[in-house]
Short mmCIF file of C-alpha atoms and ligand atoms in Angstrom, two decimals:
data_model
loop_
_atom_site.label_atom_id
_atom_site.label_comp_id
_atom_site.label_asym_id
_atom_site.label_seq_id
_atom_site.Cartn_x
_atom_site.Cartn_y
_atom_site.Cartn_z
CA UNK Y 260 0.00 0.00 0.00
CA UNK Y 261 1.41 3.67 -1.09
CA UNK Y 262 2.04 5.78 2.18
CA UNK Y 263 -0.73 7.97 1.02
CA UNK Y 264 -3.26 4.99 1.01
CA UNK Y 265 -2.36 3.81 4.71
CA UNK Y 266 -2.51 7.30 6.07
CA UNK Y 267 -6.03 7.63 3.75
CA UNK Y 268 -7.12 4.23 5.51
CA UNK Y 269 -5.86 5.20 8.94
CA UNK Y 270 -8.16 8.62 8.70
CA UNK Y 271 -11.34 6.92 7.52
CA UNK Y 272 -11.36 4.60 10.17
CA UNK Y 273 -10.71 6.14 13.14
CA UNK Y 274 -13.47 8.44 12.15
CA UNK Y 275 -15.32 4.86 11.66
CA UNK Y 276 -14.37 3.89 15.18
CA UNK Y 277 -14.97 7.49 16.85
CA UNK Y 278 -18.67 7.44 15.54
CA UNK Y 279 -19.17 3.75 16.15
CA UNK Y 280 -17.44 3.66 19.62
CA UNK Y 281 -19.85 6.82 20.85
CA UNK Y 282 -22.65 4.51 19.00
CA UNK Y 283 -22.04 1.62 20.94
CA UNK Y 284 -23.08 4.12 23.93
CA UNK Y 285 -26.56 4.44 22.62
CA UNK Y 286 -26.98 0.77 22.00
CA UNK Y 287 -29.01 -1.18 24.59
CA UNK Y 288 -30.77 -4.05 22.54
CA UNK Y 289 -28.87 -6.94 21.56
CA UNK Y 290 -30.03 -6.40 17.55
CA UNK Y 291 -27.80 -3.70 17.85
CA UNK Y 292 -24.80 -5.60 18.33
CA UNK Y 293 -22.98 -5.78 14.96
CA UNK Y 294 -22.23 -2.06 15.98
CA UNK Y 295 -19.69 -3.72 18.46
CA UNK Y 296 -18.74 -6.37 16.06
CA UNK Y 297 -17.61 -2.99 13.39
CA UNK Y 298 -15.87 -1.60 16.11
CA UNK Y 299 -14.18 -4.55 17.33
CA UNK Y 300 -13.48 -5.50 13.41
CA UNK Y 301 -12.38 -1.35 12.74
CA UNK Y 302 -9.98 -1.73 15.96
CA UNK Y 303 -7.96 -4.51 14.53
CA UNK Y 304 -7.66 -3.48 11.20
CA UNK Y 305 -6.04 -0.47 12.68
CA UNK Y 306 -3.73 -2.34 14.56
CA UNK Y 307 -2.85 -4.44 11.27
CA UNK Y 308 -2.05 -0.43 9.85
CA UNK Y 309 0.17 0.02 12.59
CA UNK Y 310 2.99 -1.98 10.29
CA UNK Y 311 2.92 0.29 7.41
CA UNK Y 312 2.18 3.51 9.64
CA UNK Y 313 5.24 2.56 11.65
CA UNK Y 314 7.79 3.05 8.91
CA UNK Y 315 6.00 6.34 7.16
CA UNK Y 316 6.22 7.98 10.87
CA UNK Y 317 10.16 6.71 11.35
CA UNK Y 318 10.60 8.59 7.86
CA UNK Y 319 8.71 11.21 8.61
CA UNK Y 320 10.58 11.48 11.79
CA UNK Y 321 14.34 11.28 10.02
CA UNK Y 322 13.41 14.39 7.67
CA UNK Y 323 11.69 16.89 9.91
CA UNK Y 324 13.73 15.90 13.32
CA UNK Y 325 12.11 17.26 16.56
CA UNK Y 326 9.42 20.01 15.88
CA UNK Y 327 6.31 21.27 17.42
CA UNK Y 328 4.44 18.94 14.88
CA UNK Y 329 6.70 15.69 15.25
CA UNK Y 330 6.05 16.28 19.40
CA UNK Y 331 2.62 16.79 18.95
CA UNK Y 332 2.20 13.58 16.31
CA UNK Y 333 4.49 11.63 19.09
CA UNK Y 334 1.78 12.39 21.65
CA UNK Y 335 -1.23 11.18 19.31
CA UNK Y 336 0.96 8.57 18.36
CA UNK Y 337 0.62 7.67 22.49
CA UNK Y 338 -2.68 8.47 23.24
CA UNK Y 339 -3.17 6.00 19.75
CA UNK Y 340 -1.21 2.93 21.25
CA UNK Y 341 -2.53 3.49 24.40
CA UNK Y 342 -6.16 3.37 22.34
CA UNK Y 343 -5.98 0.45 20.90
CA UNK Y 344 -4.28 -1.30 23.53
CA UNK Y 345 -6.65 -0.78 25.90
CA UNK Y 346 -9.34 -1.33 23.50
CA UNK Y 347 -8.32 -4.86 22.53
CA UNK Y 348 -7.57 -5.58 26.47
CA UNK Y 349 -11.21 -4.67 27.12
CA UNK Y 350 -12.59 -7.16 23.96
CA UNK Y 351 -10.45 -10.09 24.38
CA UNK Y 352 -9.72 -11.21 28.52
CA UNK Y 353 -11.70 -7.45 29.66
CA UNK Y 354 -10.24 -7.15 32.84
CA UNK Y 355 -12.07 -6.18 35.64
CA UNK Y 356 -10.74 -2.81 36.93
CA UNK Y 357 -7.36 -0.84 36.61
CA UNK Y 358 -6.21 1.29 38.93
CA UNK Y 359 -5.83 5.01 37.39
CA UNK Y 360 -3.86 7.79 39.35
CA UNK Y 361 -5.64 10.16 41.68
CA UNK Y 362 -9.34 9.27 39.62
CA UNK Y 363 -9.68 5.62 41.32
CA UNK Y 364 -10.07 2.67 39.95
CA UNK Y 365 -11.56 2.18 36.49
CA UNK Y 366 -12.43 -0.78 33.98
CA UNK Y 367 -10.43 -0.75 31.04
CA UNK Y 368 -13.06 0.12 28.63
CA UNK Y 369 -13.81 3.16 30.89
CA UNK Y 370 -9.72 4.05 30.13
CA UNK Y 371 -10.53 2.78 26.44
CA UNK Y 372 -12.80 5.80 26.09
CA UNK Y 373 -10.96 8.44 28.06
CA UNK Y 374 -7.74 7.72 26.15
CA UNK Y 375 -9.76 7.66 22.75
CA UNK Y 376 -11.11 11.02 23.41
CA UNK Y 377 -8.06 12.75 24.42
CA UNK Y 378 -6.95 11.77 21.35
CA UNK Y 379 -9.35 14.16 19.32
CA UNK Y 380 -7.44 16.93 19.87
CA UNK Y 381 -3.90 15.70 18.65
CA UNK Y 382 -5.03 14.33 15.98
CA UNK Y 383 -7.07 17.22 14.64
CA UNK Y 384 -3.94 19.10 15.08
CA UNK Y 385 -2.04 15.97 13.16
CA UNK Y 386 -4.94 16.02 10.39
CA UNK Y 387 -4.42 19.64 9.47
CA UNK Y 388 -0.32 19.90 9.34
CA UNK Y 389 -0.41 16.74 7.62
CA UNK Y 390 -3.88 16.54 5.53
CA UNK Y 391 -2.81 12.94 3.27
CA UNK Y 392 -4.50 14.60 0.57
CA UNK Y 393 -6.57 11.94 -0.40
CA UNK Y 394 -7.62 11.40 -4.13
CA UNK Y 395 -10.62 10.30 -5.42
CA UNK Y 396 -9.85 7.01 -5.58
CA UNK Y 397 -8.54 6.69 -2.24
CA UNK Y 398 -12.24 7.35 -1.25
CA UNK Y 399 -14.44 5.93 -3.90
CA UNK Y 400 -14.31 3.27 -6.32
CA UNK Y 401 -14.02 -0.87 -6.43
CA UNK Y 402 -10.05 -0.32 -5.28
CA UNK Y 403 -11.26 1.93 -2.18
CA UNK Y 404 -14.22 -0.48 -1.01
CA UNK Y 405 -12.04 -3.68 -1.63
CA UNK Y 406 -9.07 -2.28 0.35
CA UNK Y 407 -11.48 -1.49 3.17
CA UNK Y 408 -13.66 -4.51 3.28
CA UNK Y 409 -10.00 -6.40 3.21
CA UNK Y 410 -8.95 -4.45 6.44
CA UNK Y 411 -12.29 -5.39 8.22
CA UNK Y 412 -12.16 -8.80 6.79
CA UNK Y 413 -8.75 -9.44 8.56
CA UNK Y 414 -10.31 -7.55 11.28
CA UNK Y 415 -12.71 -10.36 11.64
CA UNK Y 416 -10.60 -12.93 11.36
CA UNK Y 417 -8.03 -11.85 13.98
CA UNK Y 418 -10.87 -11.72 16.17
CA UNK Y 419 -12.88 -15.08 15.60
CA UNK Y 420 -9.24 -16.58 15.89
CA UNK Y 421 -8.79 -14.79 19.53
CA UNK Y 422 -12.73 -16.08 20.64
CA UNK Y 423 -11.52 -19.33 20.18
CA UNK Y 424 -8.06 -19.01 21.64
CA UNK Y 425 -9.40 -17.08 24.34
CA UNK Y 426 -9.08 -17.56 27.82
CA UNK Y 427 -11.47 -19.02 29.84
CA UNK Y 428 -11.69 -16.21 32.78
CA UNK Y 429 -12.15 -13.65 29.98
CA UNK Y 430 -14.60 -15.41 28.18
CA UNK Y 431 -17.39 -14.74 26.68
CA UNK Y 432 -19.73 -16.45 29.22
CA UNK Y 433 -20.32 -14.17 31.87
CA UNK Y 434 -20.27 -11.04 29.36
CA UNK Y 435 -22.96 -9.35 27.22
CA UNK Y 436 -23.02 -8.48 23.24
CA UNK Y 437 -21.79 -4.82 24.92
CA UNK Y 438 -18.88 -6.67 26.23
CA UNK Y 439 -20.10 -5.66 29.89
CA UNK Y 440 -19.03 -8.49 32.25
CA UNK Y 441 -21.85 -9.43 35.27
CA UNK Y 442 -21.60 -7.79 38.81
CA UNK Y 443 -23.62 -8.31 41.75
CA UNK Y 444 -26.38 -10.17 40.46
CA UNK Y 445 -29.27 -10.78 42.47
CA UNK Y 446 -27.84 -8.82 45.61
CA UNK Y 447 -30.02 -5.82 45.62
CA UNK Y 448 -27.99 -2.76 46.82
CA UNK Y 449 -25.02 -4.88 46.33
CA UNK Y 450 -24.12 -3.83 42.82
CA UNK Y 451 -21.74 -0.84 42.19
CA UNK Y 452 -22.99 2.62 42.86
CA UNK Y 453 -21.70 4.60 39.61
CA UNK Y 454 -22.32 8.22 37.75
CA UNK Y 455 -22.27 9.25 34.42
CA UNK Y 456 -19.71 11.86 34.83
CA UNK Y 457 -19.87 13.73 38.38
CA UNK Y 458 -23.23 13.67 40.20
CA UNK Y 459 -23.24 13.95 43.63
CA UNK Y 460 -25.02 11.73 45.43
CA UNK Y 461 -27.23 13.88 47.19
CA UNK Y 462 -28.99 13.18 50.69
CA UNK Y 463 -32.30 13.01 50.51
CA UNK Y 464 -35.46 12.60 53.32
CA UNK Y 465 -38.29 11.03 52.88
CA UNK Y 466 -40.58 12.87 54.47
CA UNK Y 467 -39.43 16.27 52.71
CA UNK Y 468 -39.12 14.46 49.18
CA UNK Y 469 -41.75 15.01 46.50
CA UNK Y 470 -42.44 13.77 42.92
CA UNK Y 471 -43.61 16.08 40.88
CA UNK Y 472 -46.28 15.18 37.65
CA UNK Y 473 -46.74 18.13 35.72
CA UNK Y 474 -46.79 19.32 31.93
CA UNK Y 475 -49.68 17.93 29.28
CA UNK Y 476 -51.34 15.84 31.82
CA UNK Y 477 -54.96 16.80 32.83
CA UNK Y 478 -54.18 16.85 36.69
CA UNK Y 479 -51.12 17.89 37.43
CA UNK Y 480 -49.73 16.72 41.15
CA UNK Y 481 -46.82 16.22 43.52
CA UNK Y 482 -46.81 12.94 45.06
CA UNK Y 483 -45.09 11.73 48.91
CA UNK Y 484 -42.99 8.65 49.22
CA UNK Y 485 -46.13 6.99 50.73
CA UNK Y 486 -48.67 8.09 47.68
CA UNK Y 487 -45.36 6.65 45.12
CA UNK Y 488 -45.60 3.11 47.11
CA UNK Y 489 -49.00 3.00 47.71
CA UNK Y 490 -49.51 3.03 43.73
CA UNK Y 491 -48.04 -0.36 43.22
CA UNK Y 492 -45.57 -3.29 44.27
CA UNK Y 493 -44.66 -4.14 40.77
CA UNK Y 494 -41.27 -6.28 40.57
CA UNK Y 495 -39.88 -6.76 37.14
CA UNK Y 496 -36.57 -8.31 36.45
CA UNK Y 497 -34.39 -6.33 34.28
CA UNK Y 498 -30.36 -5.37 33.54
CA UNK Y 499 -28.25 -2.66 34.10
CA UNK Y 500 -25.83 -2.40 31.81
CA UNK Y 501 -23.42 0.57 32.52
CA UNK Y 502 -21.24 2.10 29.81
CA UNK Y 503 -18.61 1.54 32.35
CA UNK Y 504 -18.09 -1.83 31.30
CA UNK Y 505 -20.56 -4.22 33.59
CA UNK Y 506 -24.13 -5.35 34.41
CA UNK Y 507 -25.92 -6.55 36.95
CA UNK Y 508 -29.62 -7.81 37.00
CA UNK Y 509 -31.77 -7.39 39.13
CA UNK Y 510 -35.32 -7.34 40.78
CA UNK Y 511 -36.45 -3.85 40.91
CA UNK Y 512 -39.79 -2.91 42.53
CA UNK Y 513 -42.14 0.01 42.69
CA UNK Y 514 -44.59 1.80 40.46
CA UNK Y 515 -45.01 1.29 36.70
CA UNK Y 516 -44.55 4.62 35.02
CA UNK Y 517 -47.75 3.59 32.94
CA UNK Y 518 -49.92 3.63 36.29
CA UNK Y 519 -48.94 7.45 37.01
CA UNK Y 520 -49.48 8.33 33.61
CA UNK Y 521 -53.16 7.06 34.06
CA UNK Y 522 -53.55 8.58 37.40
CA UNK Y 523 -52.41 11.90 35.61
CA UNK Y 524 -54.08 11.72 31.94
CA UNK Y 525 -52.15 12.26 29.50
CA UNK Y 526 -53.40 15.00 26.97
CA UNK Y 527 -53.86 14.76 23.70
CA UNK Y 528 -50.94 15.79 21.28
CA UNK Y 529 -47.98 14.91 23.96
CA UNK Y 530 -45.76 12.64 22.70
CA UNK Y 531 -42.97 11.96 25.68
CA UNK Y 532 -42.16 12.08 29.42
CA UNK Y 533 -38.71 13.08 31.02
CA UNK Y 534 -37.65 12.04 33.94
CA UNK Y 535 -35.76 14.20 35.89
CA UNK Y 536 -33.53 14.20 38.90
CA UNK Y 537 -33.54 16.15 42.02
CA UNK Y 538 -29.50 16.85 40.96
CA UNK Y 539 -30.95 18.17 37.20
CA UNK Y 540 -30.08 14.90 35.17
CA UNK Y 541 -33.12 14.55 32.68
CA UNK Y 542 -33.70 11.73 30.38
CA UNK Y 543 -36.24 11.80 27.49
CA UNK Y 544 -38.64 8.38 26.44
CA UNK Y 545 -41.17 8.35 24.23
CA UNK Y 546 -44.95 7.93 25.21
CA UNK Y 547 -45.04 4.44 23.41
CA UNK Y 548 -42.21 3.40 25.62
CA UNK Y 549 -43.85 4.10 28.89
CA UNK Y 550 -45.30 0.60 29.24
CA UNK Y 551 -41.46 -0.80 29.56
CA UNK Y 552 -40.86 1.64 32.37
CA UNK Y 553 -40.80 1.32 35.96
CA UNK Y 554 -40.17 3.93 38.85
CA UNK Y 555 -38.33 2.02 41.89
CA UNK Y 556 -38.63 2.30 45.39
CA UNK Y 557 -37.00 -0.88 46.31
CA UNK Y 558 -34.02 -3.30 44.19
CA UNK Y 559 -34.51 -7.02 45.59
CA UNK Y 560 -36.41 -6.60 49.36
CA UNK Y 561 -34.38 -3.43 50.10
CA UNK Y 562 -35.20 -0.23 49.73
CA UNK Y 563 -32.64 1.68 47.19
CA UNK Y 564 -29.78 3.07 49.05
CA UNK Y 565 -28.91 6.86 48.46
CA UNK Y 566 -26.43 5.89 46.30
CA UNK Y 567 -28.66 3.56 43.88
CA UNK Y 568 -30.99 5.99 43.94
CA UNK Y 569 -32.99 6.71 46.96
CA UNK Y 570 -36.15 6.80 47.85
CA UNK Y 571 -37.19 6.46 43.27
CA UNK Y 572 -35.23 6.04 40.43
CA UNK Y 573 -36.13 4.85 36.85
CA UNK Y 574 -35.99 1.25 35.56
CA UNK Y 575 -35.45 1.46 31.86
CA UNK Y 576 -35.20 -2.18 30.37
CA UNK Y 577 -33.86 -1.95 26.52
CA UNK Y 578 -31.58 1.13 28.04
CA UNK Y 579 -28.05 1.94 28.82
CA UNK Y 580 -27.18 2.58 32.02
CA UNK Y 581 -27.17 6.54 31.49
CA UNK Y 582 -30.97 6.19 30.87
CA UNK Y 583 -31.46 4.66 34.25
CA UNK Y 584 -32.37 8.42 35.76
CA UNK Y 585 -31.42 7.83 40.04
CA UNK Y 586 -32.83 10.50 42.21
CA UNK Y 587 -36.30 11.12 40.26
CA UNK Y 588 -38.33 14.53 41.46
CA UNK Y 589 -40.27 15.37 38.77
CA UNK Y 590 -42.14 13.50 35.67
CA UNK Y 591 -42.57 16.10 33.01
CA UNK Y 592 -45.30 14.96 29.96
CA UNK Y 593 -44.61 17.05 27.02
CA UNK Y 594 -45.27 17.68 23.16
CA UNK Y 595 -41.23 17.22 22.29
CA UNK Y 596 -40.41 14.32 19.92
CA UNK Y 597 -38.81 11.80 22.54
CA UNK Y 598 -35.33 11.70 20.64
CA UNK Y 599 -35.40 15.35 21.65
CA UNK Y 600 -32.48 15.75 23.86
CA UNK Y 601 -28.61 15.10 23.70
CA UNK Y 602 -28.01 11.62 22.85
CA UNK Y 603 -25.81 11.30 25.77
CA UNK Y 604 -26.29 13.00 29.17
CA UNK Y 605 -24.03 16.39 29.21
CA UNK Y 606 -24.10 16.04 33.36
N1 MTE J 266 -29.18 11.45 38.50
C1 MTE J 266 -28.35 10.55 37.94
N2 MTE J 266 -28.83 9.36 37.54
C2 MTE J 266 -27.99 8.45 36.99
C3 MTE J 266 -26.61 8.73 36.79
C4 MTE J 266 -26.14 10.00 37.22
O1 MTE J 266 -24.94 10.33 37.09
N3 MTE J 266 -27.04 10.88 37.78
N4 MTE J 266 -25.79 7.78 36.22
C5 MTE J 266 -26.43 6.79 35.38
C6 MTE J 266 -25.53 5.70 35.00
S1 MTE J 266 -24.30 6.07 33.89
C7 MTE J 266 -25.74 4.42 35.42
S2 MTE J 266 -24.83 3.12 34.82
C8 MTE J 266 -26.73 4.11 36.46
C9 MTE J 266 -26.00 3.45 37.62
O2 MTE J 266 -26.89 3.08 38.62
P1 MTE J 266 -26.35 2.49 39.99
O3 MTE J 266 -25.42 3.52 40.59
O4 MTE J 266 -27.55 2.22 40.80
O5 MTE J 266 -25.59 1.23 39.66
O6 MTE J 266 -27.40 5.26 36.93
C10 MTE J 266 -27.71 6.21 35.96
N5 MTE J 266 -28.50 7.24 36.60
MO1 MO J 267 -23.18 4.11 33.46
#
């Protein structure tokens, strides 16, 4: 392959594995899951450019000695190894948890991600002192798409040959099509207390606790902890499966979010709910999705702890993690379409 063609290749798919990785986020149904067999397939084909980009960087290297752009390629070149390396960890034994300097212990495919993203920068920087200039047919054409679906091909072999190989105590048994391995099954407030990014876990009473149903519903109210239980002892058994890297399933009880909708009436013309958290964390569902939801009070026979939640947080089956809203004050009806919001929480 000409330089021009590996550094062509290189570009296209790490966009390919940017938009795909922060896709993989979004995807909580397992019909979704050739999105992590791209990824997976994208991640080793980059690896198998590694060879070729290798040599053109030594070059590269020898004629421009130490610059401001061969430092700043170095440290994308890092934040790149580091990238993949992590990323492959994560698919093939996916250990548990690493610890990372002053932030506390992580899984790998939480470092996967931070290490991916702080490579954004750099390589922005890379792209425009060192645009490959790409020609048409390094784009388009049957020499373009073969080249490609070769890389992914090989991709996909590498990988089928490490499923086999692979080692039993990172196997595939105890982990999902997201790659999330299984923690705390069954062991109600027993599974680990995590955030999206920072929210505080804040401290909440009872007795001073409300949640609020308001927006285009015919009675609006503001319910107690007692009024919440009293409406129902549902129990559904459902997963939690974190972007962090694990699940856990559970039995989660409380009120169906289907039952307060009733209790409310929804008007005519709205077409989804948020749920929002007494710390501002929102999520948006559609109205046709309200059947699948549940509002908890209680995770096996305990009562959510503060940090899972307490006293109501959503149960979102089909959902990421992030969806899972802990904390709920306030169920908000409205006429917004319900992919209306950020695809990912911002909080
Ligand atoms: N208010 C609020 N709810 C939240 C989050 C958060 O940061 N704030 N994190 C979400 C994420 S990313 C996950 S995986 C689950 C974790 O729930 P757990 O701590 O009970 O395991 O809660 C979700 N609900
Ligand atoms: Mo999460």
């Amino acid at each position: 392959m000409s330089s021009r063609a590996v550094n062509v290749a290189i570009l296209l798919l790490l966009v390919f594995e940017l938009a795909s990785g922060v896709g993989s986020f979004l995807v909580g149904e397992s019909d979704g899951r050739w999105l992590f067999w791209l990824h997976r397939a994208g991640g080793i084909a980059l690896v198998v450019l590694l060879i070729w980009k290798a040599s053109i960087a030594k070059r590269s290297y020898r004629r421009r000695g130490v610059t401001v752009g061969t430092a700043l390629s170095a440290l994308g070149g890092i934040l790149f190894l580091g990238s993949l390396v992590t990323g492959m960890l994560w698919a093939s034994v996916g250990l548990p948890r690493v610890p990372v300097p002053v932030l506390g212990s992580w899984t790998v495919l939480s470092l996967h991600v931070a290490l991916s993203l702080l490579l954004i920068p750099p390589f922005l920087v890379h792209l425009g002192l060192r645009w490959p200039q790409p020609r048409r047919a390094d784009l388009v054409g049957r020499r373009a798409a073969l080249r490609m679906l070769g890389l992914l091909a090989v991709g996909f072999a590498v990988w089928g040959a490490q499923e086999v190989l692979a080692v039993p105590s990172g196997g595939a048994a105890s982990r999902r099509f997201t790659g999330s391995r299984e923690e705390g099954s069954f062991s109600g407030n027993g599974h680990p207390v995590t955030d999206w990014l920072s929210d505080p876990i804040p401290r909440i009473e009872h007795d001073r606790w409300q949640l609020r149903v308001h927006g285009e519903v015919e009675r609006e109210s503001t319910l107690s902890y007692e009024e919440v239980l009293a409406l129902g002892d549902t129990v559904r058994e459902a997963t939690l499966d974190c972007t962090g890297g694990w699940y856990t399933i559970q039995r989660w009880g409380g009120a169906p979010v289907d039952a307060l909708l009733e209790e409310a009436g929804v008007k005519g013309g709205a077409r989804s709910l948020l749920l929002r958290s007494s710390t501002g964390y929102a999520r948006r569902f559609s109205l046709e999705e309200a059947g699948d939801l549940l509002l908890a009070t209680h995770v096996g026979d305990e009562a959510l702890s503060a940090g899972h939640g307490f006293p109501l947080r959503l149960v979102a089956p089909g959902h990421r993690g992030h969806s899972w809203v802990k904390w709920v004050a306030e169920l908000e009806v409205s006429r917004e379409p319900g992919w209306f919001e950020p695809p990912l929480p911002l909080q």
